[in-house]
Coordinates of C-alpha atoms in Angstrom, one line a residue:
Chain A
X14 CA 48.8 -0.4 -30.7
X15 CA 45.2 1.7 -30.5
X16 CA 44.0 -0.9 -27.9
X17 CA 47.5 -0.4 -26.2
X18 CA 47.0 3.4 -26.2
X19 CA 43.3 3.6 -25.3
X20 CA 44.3 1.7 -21.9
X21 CA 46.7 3.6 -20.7
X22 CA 44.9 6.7 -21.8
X23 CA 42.1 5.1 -19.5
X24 CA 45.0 4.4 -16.5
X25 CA 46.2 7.8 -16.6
X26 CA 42.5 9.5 -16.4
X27 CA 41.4 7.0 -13.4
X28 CA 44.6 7.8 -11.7
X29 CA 43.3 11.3 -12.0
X30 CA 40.2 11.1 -10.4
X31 CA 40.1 11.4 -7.0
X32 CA 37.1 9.9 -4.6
X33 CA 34.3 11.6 -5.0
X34 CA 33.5 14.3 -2.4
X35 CA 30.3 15.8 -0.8
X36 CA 31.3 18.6 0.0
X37 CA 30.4 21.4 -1.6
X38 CA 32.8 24.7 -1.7
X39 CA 30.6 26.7 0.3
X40 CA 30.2 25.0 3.0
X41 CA 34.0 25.1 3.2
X42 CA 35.5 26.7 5.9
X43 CA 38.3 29.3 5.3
X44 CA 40.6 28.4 8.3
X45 CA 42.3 25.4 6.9
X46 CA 42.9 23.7 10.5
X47 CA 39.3 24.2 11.6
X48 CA 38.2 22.6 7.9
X49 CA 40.7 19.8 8.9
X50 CA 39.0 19.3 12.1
X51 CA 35.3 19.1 10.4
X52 CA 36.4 16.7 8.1
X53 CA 37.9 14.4 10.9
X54 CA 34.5 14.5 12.5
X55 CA 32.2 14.2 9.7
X56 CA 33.8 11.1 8.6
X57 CA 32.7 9.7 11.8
X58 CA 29.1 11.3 11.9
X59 CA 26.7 8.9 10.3
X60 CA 24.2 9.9 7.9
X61 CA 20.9 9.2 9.1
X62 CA 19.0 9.0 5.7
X63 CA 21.8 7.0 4.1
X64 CA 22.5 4.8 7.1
X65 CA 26.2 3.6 6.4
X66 CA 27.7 6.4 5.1
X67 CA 29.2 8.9 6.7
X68 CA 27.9 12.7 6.5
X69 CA 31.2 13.6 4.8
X70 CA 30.7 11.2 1.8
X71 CA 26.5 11.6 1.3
X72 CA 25.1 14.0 -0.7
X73 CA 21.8 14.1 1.5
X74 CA 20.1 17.1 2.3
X75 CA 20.2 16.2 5.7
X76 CA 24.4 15.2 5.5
X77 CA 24.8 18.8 4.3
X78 CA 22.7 20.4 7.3
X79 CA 25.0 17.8 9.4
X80 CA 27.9 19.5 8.1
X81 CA 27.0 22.8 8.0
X82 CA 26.0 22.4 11.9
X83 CA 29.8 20.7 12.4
X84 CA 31.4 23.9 11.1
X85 CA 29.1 26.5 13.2
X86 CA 30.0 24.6 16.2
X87 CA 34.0 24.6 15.5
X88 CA 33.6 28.1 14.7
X89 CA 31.8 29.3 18.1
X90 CA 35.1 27.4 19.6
X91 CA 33.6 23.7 20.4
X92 CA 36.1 21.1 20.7
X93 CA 36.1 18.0 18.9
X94 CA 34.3 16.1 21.4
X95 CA 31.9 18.5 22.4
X96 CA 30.6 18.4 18.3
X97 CA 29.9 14.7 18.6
X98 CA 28.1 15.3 22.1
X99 CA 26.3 18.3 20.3
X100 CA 24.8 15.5 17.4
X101 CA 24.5 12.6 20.2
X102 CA 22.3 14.7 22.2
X103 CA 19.5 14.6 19.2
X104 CA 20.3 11.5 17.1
X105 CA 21.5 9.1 20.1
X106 CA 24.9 7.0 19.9
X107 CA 23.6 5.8 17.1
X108 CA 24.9 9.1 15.0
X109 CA 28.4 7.9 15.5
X110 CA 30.0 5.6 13.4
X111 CA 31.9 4.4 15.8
X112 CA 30.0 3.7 18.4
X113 CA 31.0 4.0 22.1
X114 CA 32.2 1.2 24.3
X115 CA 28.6 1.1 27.0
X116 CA 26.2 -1.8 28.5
X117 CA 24.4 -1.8 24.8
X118 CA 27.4 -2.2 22.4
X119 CA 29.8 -4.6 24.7
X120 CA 28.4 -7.9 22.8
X121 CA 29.6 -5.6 20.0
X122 CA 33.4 -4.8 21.0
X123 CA 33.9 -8.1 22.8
X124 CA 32.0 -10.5 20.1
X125 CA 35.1 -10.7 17.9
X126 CA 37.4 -11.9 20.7
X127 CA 35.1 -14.1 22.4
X128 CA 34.7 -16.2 19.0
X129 CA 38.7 -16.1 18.7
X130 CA 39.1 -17.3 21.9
X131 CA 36.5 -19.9 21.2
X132 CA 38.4 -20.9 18.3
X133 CA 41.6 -21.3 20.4
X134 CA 40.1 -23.2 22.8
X135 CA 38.3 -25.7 20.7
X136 CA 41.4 -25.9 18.8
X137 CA 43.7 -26.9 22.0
X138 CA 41.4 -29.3 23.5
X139 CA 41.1 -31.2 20.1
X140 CA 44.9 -31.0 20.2
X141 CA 44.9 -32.5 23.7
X142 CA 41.9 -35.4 22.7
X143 CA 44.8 -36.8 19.8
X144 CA 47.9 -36.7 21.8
X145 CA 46.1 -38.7 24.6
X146 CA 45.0 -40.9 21.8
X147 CA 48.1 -41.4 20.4
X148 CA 49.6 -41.9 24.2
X149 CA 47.2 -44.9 24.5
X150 CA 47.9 -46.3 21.6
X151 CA 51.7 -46.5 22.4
X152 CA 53.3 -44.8 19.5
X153 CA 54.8 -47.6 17.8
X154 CA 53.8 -50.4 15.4
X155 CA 53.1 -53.6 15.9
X156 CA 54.9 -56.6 14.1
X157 CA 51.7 -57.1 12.2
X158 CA 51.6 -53.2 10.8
X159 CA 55.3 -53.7 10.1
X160 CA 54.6 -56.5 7.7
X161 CA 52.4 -54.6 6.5
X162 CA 54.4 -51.5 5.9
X163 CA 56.9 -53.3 4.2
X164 CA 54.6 -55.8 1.6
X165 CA 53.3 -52.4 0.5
X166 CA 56.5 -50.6 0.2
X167 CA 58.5 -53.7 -2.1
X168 CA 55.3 -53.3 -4.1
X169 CA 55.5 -49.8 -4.5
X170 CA 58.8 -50.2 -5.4
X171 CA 58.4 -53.1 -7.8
X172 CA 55.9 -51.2 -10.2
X173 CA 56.9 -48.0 -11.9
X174 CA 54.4 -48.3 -14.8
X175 CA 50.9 -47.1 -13.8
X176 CA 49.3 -50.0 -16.4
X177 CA 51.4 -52.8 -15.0
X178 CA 48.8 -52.0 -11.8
X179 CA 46.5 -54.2 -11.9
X180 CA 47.9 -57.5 -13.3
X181 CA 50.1 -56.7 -10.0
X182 CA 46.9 -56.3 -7.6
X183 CA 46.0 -59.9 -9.6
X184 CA 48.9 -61.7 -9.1
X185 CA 49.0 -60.9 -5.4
X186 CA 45.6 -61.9 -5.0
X187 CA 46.1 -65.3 -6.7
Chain B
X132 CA 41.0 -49.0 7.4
X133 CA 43.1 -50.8 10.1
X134 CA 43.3 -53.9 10.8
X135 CA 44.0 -54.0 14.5
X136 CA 40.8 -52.1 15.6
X137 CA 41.7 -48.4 16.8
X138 CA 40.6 -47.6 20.1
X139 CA 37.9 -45.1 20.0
X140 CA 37.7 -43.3 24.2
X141 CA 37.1 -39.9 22.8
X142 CA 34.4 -40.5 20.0
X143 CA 31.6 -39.0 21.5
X144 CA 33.6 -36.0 22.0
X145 CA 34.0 -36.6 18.3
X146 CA 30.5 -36.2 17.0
X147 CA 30.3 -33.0 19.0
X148 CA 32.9 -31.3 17.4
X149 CA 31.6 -32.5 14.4
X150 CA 27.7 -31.3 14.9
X151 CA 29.5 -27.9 16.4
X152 CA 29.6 -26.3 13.3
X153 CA 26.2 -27.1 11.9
X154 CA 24.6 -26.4 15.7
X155 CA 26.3 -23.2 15.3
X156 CA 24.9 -22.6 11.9
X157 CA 21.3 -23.7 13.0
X158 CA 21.6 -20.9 16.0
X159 CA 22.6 -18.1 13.6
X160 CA 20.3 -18.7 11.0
X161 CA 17.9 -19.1 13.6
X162 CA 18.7 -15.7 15.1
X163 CA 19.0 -14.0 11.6
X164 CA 15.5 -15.3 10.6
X165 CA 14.1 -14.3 13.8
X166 CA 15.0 -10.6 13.3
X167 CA 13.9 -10.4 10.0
X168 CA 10.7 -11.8 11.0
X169 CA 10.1 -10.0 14.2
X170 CA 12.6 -8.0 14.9
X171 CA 12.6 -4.2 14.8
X172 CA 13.0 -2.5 11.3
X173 CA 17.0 -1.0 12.0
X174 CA 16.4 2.1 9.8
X175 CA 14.2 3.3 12.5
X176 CA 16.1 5.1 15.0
X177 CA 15.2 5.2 18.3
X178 CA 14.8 8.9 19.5
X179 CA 17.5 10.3 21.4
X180 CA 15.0 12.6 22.9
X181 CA 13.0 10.0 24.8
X182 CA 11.9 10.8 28.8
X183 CA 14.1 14.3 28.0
X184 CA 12.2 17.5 28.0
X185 CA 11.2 19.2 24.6
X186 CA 14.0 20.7 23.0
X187 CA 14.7 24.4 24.3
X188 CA 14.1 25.7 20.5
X189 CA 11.4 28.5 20.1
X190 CA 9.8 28.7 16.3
X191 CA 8.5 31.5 14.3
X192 CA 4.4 31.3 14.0
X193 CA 4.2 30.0 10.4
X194 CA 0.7 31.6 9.6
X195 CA 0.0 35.6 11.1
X196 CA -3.4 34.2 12.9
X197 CA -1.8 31.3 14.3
X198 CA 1.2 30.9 17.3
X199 CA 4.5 29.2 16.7
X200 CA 6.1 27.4 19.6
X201 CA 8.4 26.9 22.3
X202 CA 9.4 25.0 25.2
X203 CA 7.2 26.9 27.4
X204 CA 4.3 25.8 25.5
X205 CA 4.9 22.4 27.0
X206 CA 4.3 21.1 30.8
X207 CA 2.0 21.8 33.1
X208 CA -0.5 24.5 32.4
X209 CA 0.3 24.6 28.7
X210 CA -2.3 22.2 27.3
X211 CA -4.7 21.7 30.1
X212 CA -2.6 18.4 31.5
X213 CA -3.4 16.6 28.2
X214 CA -0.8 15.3 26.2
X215 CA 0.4 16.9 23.2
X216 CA 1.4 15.6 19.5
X217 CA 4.1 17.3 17.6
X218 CA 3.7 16.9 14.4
X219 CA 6.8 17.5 11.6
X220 CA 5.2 18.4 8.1
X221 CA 6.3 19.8 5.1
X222 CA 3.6 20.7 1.9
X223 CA 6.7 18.2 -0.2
X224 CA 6.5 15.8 1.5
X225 CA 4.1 13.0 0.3
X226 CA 3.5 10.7 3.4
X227 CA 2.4 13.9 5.0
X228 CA -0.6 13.8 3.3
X229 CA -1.7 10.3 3.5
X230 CA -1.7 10.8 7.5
X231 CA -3.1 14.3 7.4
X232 CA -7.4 13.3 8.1
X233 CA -5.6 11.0 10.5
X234 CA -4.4 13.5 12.3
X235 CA -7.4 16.0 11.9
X236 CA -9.5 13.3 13.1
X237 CA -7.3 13.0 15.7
X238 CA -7.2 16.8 16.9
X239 CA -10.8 16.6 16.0
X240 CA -12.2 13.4 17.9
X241 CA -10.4 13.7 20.8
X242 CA -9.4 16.8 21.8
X243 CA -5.8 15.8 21.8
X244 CA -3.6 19.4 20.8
X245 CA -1.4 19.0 17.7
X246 CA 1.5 21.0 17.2
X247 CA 2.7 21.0 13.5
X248 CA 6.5 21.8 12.9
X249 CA 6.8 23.0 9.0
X250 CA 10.4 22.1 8.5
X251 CA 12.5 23.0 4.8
X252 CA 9.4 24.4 3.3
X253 CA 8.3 27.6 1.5
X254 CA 6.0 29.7 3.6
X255 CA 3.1 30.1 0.8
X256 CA 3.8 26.6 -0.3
X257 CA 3.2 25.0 3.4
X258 CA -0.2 28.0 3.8
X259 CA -1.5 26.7 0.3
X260 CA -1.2 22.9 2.0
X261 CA -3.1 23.4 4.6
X262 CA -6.0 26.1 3.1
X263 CA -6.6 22.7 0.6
X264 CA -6.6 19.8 3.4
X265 CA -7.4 21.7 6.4
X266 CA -5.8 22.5 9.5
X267 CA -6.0 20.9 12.4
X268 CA -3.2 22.2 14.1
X269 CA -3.2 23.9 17.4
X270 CA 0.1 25.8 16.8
X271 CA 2.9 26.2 13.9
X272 CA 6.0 26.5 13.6
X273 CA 8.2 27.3 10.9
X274 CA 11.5 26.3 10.2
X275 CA 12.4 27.5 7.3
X276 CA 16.3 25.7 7.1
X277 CA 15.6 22.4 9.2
X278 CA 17.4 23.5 12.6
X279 CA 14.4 23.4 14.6
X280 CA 14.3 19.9 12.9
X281 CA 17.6 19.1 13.9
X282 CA 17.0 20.0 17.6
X283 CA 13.8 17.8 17.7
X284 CA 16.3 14.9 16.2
X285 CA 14.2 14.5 13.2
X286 CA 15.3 12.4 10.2
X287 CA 12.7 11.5 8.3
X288 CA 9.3 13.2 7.0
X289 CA 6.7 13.2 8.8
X290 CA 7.7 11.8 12.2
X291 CA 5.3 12.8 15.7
X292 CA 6.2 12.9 19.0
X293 CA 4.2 12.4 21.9
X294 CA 5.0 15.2 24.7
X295 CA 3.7 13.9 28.0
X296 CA 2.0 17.2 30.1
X297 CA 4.9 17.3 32.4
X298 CA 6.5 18.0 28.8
X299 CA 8.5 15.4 28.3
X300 CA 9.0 13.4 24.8
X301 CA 7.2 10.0 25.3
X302 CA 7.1 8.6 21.9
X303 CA 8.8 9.3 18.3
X304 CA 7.0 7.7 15.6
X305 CA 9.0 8.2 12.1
X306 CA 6.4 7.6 9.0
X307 CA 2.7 8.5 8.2
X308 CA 0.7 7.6 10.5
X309 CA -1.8 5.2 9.4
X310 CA -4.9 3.3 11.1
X311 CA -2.7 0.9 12.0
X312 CA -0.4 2.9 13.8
X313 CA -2.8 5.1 15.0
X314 CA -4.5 2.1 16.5
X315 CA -1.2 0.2 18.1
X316 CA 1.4 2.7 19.1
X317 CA -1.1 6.1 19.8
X318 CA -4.3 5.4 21.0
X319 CA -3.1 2.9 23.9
X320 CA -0.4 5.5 24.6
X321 CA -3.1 8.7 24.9
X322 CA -5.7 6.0 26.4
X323 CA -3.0 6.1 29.2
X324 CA -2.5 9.6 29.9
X325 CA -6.4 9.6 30.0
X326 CA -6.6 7.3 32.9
X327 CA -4.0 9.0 34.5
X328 CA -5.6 12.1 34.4
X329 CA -8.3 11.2 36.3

C-alpha cells in the first residue's frame, strides 16, 4: 500500500512539472502576441555555444543575448522573417535550425528521398529478377517433384509422435 | 536442395545485391572516418561576415588615453594599407591569455595594427588585464553587454578577424591563437597582403 502511494504521489508530481524553460521573466515581453511571436522564432534560432539546442531551451549567456536581441527587433516592428535575416546576417544559415533549401543544403533535403527511391528501385528490379525466374522455370512441377511431394507428405502424415522419428527415417532408409 | 538443378541466369546479379549492403557500409564508414580524421571540426562556424565589410558598429574607447572603433577606422587610409587584426578579449576569459604575447609579438614584430574588442567585461577588470600583461593594442573597444559582439558574429572567446585594407573581413579564427595557428592560418595570410602591397 506505501509503495502503491509513493508511486502515484511520484505520477501526480511529474505530471506537474512542465519542460523546463530558459526563459527568464524579464526578458518577457508584456504584449502577449509579440511574446508569442519570439517564442516561435527562438525555437528555431540555434544556440551557437550549445550547438543543437535551440536559443529558447539554453541557458547560455549568449542564448539569452539571442533572445533579448529577438524581442528588441519585434518591438521596433520587424517581422518574423526580417528577425531570422537580422541573426543570418552575423551567424550565417547556420543560426537556423532549420536550415534553408540552397546549393549547400540540397544533398541535405533531397538525401532522404533519394535513398527511398533507391530502396524502391532495388526492391522492383529484384521483384522483376524472380518472376522472370520463375517464368523460365515454367511454374509447375515435374513428375519427379510430384513424387516427391507426395512420399513426404504420407510420411508426414504417418508419424504424429516426434520420437517415432527416427526409427521412421531408418526404416525408409533400409 | 533440389534435385533437378535450378537454373541460375540471374546469379551474378545475385552476389551484387548481396555485396550492396556491405559496399554501402564500406563507403559510409569510409566517409565517417574520413571526417573525423580530416575533416573540419563542425563546432567551428564559418563566419557569416566573410568578404563583407566590417560591421557598421562604432565602440566606446575602453581606456581614456586610447580610441575605440568604428567602421571608418577600416579601408583605405585607416591603417596605412596594411591589414588589420581584430581581436575579441575579455580579462575572464582564460584562452585570452595564453594567445596574448602572441599577439603582442605580433603587433610588435610586424607592425601589423591590432584592434582589441573588450566584450561582457568590467571596465577596471579588462584595464587591470592589460596594465599586468601589456598592451599591444592599437585601439579598444568596449562593449560592455556583448552587442558589438553580436554584430561582429562572435560566439566564442577570443576569436580575430583579419580586415583586409579595403576593409573587408578576410579571416575569423575562433580560439587562442597559438604558434601553430599563428604559423598556418596568419602569417601566410598577412605574408599575402605584404606582397600585394608592393
Amino acid at each position: 500500500m506505501i509503495r502503491f502511494t509513493a508511486a502515484v504521489t511520484g505520477l501526480i508530481l511529474l505530471a506537474l512539472t512542465g519542460p523546463a524553460q530558459a526563459v527568464l521573466p524579464d526578458e518577457k515581453l508584456s504584449d502577449p502576441a509579440l511574446e508569442a511571436r519570439a517564442r516561435v522564432i527562438s525555437q528555431d534560432i540555434r544556440c551557437l555555444v550549445c550547438q543543437n539546442q535551440s536559443i529558447d531551451d539554453s541557458n547560455a549567456d549568449l542564448a539569452r543575448d539571442l533572445r533579448i536581441i529577438v524581442r528588441e527587433r519585434l518591438l521596433a516592428g520587424d517581422t518574423n522573417q526580417e528577425v531570422k535575416d537580422y541573426l543570418t546576417a552575423r551567424y550565417g544559415d547556420y543560426v537556423l535550425l532549420s536550415p534553408p533549401m540552397n546549393l549547400e543544403t540540397v544533398l541535405l533535403w533531397s538525401g532522404p528521398f533519394v535513398l527511398v527511391a533507391i530502396g524502391l528501385i532495388s526492391i522492383g528490379l529484384w521483384y522483376r529478377g524472380r518472376r522472370a525466374q520463375m517464368a523460365e522455370a515454367g511454374g509447375t512441377l515435374t513428375d519427379d517433384e510430384r513424387r516427391r511431394i507426395e512420399t513426404l507428405l504420407s510420411q508426414a502424415g504417418g508419424d504424429d509422435d516426434g520420437n517415432n522419428r527416427t526409427s521412421g527415417d531408418e526404416g525408409r532408409a533400409s | 536442395m533440389t534435385d533437378t538443378a535450378s537454373p541460375k541466369p540471374t546469379s551474378g546479379r545475385r552476389w551484387l545485391f548481396a555485396a550492396l549492403p556491405l559496399v554501402l557500409f564500406a563507403a559510409l564508414a569510409g566517409a565517417f572516418f574520413y571526417q573525423l580524421r580530416y575533416g573540419t571540426d563542425p563546432k567551428l562556424i564559418p563566419s557569416a561576415l566573410i568578404g563583407d565589410p566590417v560591421p557598421q558598429t562604432v565602440l566606446e574607447p575602453l581606456k581614456s588615453d586610447k580610441p575605440g572603433f568604428g567602421p571608418d577606422d577600416f579601408g583605405p587610409g585607416s591603417a596605412n594599407g596594411q591589414p588589420i587584426l581584430v581581436n575579441v578579449f575579455a580579462s575572464w576569459c582564460v584562452p585570452c591569455r595564453v594567445e596574448h604575447p602572441i599577439i603582442s609579438a605580433l603587433a610588435r614584430e610586424r607592425g601589423i595594427p591590432v584592434y582589441g574588442l573588450n566584450s561582457k567585461d568590467k571596465r577596471e577588470d579588462a584595464i587591470r588585464w592589460l596594465n599586468e600583461l601589456g598592451d599591444p593594442y592599437t585601439r579598444i573597444g568596449y562593449d560592455p553587454l556583448g552587442r558589438a559582439g553580436i554584430d561582429w558574429g562572435v560566439y566564442g572567446y577570443p576569436e580575430t578577424f583579419l580586415v583586409s585594407p579595403k576593409g573587408e573581413v578576410v579571416y575569423k579564427y575562433v580560439g587562442p591563437i597559438t604558434p601553430q595557428v599563428l604559423e598556418r592560418e596568419f602569417l601566410p595570410r598577412l605574408d599575402a597582403f605584404a606582397e600585394g602591397a608592393q
